[in-house]
Coordinates of N, CA and C in Angstrom, one line a residue:
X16 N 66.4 -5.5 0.7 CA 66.1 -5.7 -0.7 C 65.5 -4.4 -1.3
X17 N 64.7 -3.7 -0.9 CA 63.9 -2.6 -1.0 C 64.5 -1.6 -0.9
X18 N 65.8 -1.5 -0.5 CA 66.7 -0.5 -0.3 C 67.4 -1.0 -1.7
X19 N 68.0 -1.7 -2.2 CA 68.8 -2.1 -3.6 C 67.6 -1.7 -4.3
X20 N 66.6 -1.6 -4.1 CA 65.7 -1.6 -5.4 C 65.5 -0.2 -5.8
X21 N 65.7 0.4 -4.8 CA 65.6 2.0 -4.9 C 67.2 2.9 -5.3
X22 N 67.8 1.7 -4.7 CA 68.9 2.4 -5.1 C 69.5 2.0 -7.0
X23 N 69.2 1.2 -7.2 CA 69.4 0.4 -8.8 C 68.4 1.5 -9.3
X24 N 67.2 1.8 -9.0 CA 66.2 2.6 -10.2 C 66.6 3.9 -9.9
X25 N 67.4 4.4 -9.1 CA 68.2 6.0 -9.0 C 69.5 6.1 -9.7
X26 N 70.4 4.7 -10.0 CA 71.1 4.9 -10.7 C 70.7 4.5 -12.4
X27 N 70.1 3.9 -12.7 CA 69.0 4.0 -13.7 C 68.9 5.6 -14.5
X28 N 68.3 6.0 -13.2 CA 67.3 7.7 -14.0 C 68.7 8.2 -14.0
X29 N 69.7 8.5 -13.3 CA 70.8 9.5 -13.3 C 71.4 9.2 -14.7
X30 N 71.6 8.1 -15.3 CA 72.4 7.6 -16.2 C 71.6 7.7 -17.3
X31 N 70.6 7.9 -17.1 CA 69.4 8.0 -18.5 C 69.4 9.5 -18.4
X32 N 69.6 10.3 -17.0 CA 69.6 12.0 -17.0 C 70.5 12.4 -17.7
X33 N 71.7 11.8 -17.3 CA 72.7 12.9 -17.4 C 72.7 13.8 -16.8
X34 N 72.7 13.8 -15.8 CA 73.3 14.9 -14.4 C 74.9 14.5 -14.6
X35 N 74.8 16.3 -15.0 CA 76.5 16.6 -14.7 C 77.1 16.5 -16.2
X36 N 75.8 16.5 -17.4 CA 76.5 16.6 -18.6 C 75.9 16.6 -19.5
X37 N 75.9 18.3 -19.5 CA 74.7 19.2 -20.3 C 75.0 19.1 -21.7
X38 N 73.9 18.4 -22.7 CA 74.3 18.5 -24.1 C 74.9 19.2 -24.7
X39 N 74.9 21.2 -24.2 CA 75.4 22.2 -24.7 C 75.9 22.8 -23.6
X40 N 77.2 22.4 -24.1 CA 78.6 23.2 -22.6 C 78.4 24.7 -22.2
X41 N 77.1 25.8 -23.3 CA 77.2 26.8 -22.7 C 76.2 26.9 -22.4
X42 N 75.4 25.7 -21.6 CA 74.1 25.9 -21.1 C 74.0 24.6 -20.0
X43 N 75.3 24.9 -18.6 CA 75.7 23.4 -18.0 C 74.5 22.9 -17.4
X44 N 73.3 23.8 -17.1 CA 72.4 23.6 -15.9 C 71.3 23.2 -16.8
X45 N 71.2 23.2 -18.3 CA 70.0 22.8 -18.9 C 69.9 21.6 -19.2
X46 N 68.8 21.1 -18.6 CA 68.1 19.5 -18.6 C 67.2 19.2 -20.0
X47 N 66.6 19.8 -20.7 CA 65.8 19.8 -21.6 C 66.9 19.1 -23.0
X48 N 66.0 18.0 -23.8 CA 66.5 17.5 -25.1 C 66.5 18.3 -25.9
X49 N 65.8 19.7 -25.8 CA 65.3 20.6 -26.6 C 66.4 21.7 -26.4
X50 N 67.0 21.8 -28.0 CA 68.2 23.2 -27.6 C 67.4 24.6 -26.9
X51 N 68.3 25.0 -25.9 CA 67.9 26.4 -25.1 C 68.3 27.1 -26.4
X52 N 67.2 28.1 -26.1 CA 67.3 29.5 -27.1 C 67.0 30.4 -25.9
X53 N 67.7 31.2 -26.1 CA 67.3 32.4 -24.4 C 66.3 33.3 -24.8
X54 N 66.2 33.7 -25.8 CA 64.9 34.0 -26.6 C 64.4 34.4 -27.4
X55 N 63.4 34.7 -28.0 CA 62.6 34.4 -28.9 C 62.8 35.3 -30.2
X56 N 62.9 35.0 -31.0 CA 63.6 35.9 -32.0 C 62.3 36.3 -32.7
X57 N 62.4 37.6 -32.7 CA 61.1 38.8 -33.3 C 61.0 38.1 -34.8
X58 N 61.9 38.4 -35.8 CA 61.9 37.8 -37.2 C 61.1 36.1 -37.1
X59 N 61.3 35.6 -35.9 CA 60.8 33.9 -36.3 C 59.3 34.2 -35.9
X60 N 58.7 35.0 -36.0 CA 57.0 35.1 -35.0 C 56.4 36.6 -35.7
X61 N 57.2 37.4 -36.1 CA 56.2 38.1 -36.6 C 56.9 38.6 -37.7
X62 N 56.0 39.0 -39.2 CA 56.5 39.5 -40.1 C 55.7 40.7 -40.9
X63 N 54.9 41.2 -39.8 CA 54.1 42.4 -39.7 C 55.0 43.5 -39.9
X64 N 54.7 45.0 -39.8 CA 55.5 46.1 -39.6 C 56.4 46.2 -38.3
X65 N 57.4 46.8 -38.7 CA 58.1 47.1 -37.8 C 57.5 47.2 -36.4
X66 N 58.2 47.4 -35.2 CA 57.4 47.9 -34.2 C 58.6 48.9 -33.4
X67 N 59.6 49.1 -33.4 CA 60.5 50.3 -33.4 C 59.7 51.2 -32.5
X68 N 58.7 51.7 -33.1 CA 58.3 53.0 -32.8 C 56.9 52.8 -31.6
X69 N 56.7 51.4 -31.0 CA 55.8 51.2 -30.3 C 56.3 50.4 -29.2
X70 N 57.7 50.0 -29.2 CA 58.3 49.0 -27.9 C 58.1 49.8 -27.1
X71 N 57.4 48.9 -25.8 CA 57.4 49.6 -24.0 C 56.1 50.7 -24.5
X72 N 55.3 50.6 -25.3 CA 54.4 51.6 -25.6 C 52.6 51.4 -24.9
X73 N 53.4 50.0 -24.7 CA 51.6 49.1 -25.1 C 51.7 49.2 -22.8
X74 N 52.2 49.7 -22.3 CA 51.8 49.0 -21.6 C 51.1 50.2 -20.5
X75 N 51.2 52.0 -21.4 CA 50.6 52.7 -21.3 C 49.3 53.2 -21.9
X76 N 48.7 51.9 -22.0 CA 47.3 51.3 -23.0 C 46.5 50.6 -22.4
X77 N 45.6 51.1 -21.5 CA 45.1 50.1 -20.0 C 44.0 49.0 -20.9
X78 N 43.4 49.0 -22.4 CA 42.4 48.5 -22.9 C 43.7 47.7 -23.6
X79 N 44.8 47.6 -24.0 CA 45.8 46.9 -24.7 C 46.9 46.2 -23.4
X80 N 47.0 46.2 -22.3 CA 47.9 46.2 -21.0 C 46.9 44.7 -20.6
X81 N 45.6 44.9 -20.5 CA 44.6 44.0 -19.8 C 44.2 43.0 -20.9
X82 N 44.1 43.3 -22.2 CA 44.2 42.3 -22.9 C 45.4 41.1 -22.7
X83 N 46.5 42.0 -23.5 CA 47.9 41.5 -23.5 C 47.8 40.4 -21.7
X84 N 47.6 40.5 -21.0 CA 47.4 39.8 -20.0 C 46.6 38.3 -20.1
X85 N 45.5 39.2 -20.5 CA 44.6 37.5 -21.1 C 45.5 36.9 -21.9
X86 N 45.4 37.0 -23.0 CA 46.2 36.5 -24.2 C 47.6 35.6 -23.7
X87 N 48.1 36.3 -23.0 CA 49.4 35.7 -22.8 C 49.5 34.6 -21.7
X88 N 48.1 34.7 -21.4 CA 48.2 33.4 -20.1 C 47.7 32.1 -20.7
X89 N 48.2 30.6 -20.6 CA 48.0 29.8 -21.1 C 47.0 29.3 -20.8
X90 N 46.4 29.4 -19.6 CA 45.1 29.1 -19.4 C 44.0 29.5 -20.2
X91 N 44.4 30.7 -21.0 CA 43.2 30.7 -22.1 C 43.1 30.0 -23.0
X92 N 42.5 29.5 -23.9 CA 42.9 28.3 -25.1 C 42.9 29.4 -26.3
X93 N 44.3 29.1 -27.0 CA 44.7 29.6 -27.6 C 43.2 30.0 -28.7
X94 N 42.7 29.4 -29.3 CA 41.3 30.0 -30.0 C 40.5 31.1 -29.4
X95 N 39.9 31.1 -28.1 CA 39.9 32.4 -27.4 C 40.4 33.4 -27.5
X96 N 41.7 33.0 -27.1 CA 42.3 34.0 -27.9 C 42.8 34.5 -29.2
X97 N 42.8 34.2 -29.9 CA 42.5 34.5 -31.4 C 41.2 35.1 -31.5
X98 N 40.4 34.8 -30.9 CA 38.6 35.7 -31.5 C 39.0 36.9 -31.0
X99 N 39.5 36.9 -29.7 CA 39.8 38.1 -28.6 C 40.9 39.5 -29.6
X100 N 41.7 38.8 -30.0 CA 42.2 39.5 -31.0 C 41.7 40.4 -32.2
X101 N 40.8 39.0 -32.4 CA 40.0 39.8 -33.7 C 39.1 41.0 -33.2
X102 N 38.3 40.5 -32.0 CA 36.9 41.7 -32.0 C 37.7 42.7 -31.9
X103 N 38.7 42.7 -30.6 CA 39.1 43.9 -30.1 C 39.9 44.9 -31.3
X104 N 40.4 44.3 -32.5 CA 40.8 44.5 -33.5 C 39.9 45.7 -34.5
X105 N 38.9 44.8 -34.7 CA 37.9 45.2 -35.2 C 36.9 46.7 -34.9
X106 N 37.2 46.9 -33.4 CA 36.6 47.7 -32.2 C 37.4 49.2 -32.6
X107 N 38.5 48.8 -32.9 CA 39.7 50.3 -33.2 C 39.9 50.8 -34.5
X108 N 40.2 52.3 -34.1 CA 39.9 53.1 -35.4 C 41.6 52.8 -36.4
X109 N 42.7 52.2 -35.7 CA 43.7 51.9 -36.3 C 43.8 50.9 -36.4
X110 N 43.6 49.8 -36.9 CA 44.0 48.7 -36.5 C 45.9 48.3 -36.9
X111 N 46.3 49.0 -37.6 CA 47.5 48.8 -38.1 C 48.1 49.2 -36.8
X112 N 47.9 50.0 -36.4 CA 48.6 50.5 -34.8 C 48.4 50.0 -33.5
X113 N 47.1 50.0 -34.1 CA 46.6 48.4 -32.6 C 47.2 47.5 -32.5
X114 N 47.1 47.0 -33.7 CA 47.6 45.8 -34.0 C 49.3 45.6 -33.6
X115 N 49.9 46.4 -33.5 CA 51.5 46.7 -33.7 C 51.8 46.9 -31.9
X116 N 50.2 47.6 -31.4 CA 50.9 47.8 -29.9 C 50.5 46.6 -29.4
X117 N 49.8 46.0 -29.6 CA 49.0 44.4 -28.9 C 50.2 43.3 -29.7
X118 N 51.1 43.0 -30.4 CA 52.0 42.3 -30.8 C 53.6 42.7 -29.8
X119 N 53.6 43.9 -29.8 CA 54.9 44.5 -29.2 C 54.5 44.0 -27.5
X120 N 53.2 43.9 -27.0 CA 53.1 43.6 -25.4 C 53.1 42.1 -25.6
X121 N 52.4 41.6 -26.7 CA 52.7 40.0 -26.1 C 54.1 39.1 -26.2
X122 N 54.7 39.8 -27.4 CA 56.1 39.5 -27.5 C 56.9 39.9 -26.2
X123 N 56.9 41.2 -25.3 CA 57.3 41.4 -24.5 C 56.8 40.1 -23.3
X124 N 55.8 40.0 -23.1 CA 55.3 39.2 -22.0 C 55.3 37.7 -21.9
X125 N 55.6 37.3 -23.3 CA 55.5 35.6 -23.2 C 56.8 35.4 -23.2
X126 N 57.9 36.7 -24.0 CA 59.7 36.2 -23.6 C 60.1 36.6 -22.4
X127 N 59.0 37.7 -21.7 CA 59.4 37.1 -20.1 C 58.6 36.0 -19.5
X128 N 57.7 35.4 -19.8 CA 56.9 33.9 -19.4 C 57.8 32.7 -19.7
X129 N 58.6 32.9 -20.7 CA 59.4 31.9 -21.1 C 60.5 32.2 -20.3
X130 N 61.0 32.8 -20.1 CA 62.5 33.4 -18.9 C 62.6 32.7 -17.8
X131 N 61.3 33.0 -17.6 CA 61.1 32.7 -16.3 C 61.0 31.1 -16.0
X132 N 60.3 30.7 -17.1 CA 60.2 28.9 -17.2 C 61.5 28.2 -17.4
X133 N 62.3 28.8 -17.8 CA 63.9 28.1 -18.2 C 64.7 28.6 -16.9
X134 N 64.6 29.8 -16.2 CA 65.3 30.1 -15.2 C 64.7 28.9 -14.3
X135 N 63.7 28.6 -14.1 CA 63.2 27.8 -13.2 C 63.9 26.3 -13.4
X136 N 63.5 25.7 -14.5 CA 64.3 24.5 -15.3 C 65.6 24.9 -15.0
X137 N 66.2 25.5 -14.4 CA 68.0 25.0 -14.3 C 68.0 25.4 -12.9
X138 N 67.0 26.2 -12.3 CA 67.2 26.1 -10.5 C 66.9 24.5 -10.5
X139 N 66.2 24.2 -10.8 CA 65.3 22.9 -10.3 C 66.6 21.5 -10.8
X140 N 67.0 21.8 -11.7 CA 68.4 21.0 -12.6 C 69.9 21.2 -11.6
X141 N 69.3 22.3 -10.9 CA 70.9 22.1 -10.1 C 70.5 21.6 -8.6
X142 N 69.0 21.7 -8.2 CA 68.5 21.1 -6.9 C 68.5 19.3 -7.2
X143 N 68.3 18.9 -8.4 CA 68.6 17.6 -9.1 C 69.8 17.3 -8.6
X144 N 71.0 18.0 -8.9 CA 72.4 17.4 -9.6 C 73.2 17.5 -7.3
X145 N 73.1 18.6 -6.8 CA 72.9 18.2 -5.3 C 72.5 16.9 -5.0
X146 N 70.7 16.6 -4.7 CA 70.3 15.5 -4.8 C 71.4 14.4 -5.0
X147 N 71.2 14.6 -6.1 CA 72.0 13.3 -6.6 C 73.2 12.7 -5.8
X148 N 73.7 14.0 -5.7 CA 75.0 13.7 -4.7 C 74.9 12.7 -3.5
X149 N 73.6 13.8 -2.9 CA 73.8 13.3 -1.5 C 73.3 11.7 -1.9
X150 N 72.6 11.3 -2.5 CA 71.7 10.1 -2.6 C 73.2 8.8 -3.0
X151 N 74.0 9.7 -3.8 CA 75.6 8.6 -3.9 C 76.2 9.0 -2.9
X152 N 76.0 9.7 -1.9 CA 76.7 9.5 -1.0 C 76.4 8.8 0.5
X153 N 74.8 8.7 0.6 CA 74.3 8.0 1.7 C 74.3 6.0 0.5
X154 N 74.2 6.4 -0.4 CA 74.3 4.7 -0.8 C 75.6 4.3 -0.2
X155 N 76.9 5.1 -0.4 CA 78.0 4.4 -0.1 C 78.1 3.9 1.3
X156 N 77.4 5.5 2.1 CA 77.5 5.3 3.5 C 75.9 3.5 4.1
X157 N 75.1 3.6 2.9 CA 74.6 2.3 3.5 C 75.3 1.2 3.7
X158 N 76.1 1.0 2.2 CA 76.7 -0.1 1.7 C 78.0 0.0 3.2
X159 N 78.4 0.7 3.5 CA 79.6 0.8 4.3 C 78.7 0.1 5.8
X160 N 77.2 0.4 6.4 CA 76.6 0.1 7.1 C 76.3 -1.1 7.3
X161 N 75.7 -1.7 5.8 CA 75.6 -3.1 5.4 C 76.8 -4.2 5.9
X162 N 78.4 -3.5 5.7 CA 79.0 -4.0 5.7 C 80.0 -4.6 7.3
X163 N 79.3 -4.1 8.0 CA 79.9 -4.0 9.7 C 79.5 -5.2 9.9
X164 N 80.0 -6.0 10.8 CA 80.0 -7.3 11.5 C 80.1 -7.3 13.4
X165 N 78.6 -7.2 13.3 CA 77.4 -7.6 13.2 C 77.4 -6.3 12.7
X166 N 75.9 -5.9 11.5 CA 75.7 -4.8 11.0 C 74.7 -3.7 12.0
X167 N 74.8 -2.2 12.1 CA 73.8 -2.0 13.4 C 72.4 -2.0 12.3
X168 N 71.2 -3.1 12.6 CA 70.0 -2.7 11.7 C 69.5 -1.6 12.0
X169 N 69.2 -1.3 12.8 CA 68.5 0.1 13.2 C 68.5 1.3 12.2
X170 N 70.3 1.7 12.0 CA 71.1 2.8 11.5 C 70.7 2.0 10.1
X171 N 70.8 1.3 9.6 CA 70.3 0.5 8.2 C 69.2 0.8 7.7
X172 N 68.6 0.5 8.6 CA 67.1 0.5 8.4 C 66.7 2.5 7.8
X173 N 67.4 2.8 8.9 CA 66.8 4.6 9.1 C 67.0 5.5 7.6
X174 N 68.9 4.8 7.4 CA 69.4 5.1 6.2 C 69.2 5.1 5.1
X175 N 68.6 3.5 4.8 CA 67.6 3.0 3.7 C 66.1 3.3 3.5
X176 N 65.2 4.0 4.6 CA 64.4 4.7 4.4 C 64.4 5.7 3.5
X177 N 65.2 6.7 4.8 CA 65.7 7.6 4.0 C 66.3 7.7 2.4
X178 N 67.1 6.6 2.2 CA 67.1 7.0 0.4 C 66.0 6.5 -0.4
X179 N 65.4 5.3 0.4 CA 63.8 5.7 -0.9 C 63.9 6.6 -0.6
X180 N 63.1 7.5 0.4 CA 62.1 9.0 0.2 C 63.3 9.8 -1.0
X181 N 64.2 9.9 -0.7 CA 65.1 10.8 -1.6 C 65.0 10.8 -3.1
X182 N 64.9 9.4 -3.0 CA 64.9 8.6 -4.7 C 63.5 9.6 -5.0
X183 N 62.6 8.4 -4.6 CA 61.0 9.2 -4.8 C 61.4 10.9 -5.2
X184 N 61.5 11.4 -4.7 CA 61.7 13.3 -4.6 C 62.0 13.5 -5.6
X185 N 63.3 12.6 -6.4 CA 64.4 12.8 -6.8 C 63.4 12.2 -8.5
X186 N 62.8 11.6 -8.7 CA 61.9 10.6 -9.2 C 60.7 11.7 -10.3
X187 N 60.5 12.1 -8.6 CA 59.2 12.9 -9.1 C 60.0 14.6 -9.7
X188 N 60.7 14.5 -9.2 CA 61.3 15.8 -9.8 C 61.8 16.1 -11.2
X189 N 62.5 14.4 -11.5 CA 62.7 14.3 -13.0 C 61.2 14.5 -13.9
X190 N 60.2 13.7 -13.1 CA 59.4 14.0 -14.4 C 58.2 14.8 -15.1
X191 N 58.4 16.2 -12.7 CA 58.1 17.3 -13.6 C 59.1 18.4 -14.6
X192 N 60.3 17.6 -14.4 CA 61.0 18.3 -15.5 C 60.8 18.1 -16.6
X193 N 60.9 16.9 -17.6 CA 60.4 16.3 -18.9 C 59.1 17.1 -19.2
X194 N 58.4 17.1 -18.4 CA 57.1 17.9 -18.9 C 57.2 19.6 -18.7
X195 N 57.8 19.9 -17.5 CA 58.1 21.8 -18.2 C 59.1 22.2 -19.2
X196 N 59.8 21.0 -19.9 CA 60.6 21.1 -20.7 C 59.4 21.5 -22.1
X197 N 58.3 20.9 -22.2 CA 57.2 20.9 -23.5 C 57.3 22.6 -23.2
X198 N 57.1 23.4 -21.8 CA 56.3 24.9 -22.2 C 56.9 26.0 -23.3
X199 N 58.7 26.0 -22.8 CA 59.1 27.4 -23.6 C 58.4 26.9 -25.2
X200 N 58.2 25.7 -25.8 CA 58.2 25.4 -27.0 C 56.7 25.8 -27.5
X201 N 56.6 25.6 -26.6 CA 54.4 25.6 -26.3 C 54.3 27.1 -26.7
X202 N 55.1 28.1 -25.7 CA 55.0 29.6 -26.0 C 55.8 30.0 -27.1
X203 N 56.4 29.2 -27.5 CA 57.1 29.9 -28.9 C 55.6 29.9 -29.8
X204 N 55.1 28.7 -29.8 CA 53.9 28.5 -30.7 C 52.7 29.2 -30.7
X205 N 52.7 29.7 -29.2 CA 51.3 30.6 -28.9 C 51.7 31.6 -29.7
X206 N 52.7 32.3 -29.3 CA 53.0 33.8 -29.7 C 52.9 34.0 -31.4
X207 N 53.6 32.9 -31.8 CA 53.5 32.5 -33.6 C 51.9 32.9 -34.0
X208 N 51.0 32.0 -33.4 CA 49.9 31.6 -34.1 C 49.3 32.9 -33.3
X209 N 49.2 33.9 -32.5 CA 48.9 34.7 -32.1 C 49.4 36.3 -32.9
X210 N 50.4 36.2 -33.1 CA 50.9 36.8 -34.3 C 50.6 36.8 -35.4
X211 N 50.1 36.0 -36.0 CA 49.6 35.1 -37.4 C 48.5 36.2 -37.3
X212 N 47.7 35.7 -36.1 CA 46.1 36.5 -36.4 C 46.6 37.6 -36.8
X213 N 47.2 38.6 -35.9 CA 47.1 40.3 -35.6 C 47.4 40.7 -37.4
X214 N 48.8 39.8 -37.5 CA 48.8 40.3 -39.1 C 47.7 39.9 -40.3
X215 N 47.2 38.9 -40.1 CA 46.2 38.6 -40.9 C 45.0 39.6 -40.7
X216 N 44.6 40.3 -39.5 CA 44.1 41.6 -39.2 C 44.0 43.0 -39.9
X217 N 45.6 42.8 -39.7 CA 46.2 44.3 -40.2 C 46.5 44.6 -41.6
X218 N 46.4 43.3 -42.2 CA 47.0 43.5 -43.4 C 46.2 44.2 -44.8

């Protein structure tokens, strides 16, 4: 019975996943309800001066390099960072250029943070859609076990272990996915509202 039980609540989550049928055909490996954007579009986050003349510039700025690092890690609470912006703002004899090289590194650094969080979301989406396989494939081979006369319990027993733990794995994996699905969105927002300050700075 414990073995049906695991196997009914794995066909459940697959059919509620959708493993094997990505909302957007040119993104087969992405699990997220949330459309993939590959990244972050400069025009939606900042509407400061140009930065042309400062890309790849900030990171030969060891006082703007070591900032841009705080800032961009989520562990800081976003308000921290915002003050962090301001003083160091405040501290420089340009701020229009400060301000331009500290926008140009975090935009650089959170659309690689975000890269990396979606590359991971479809490694993790195709270790899913495997999974899955094998887990309809040892069901059939239980049901085929179940079905012998006399049945061997042993090989039953071992089998139906075995697909709980899989399920479980398989379980827990959906629903750290649902939740790293919230980050790229989280970082679109950081970089916005982090953006927001520098111009409201510079202006």
């Amino acid at each position: 019975m414990k073995y049906r039980t695991a196997i009914a609540a794995f066909l459940a989550m697959t059919a509620m996943s959708g493993y094997g049928h990505a909302a957007d055909p040119r993104y087969p490996d992405w699990p997220c309800v949330q459309a993939k954007v590959p990244e972050i579009s400069l025009a939606a986050v900042w509407a400061g001066p140009p930065l042309d003349d400062v890309s790849g510039k900030w990171k030969d700025n060891p006082n703007v390099s070591t900032l841009v690092a705080r800032l961009a890690a989520r562990r800081t609470p976003l308000e921290d960072a915002q003050k962090a912006i301001t003083e160091y703002l405040h501290g420089t004899a340009d701020k229009t250029a400060s301000g331009k090289l500290l926008f140009a590194g975090l935009f650089e650094s959170l659309n690689a943070q975000r890269t990396q969080v979606m590359n991971g979301l479809e490694r993790v989406t195709r270790k899913q859609r495997e999974a899955a396989d094998k887990i309809r494939a040892d069901t059939l081979a239980l049901q085929a076990l179940q079905g012998e006369t006399p049945p061997d319990q042993a090989k039953v027993d071992e089998l139906g272990n075995q697909l709980v733990w899989q399920t479980r794995i398989f379980e827990d994996r959906r629903n750290v996915i649902k939740f790293v699905c919230e980050v790229p969105t989280a970082i679109d927002q950081r970089l916005f509202a982090l953006g927001r300050t520098i111009q409201q700075e510079i202006e």
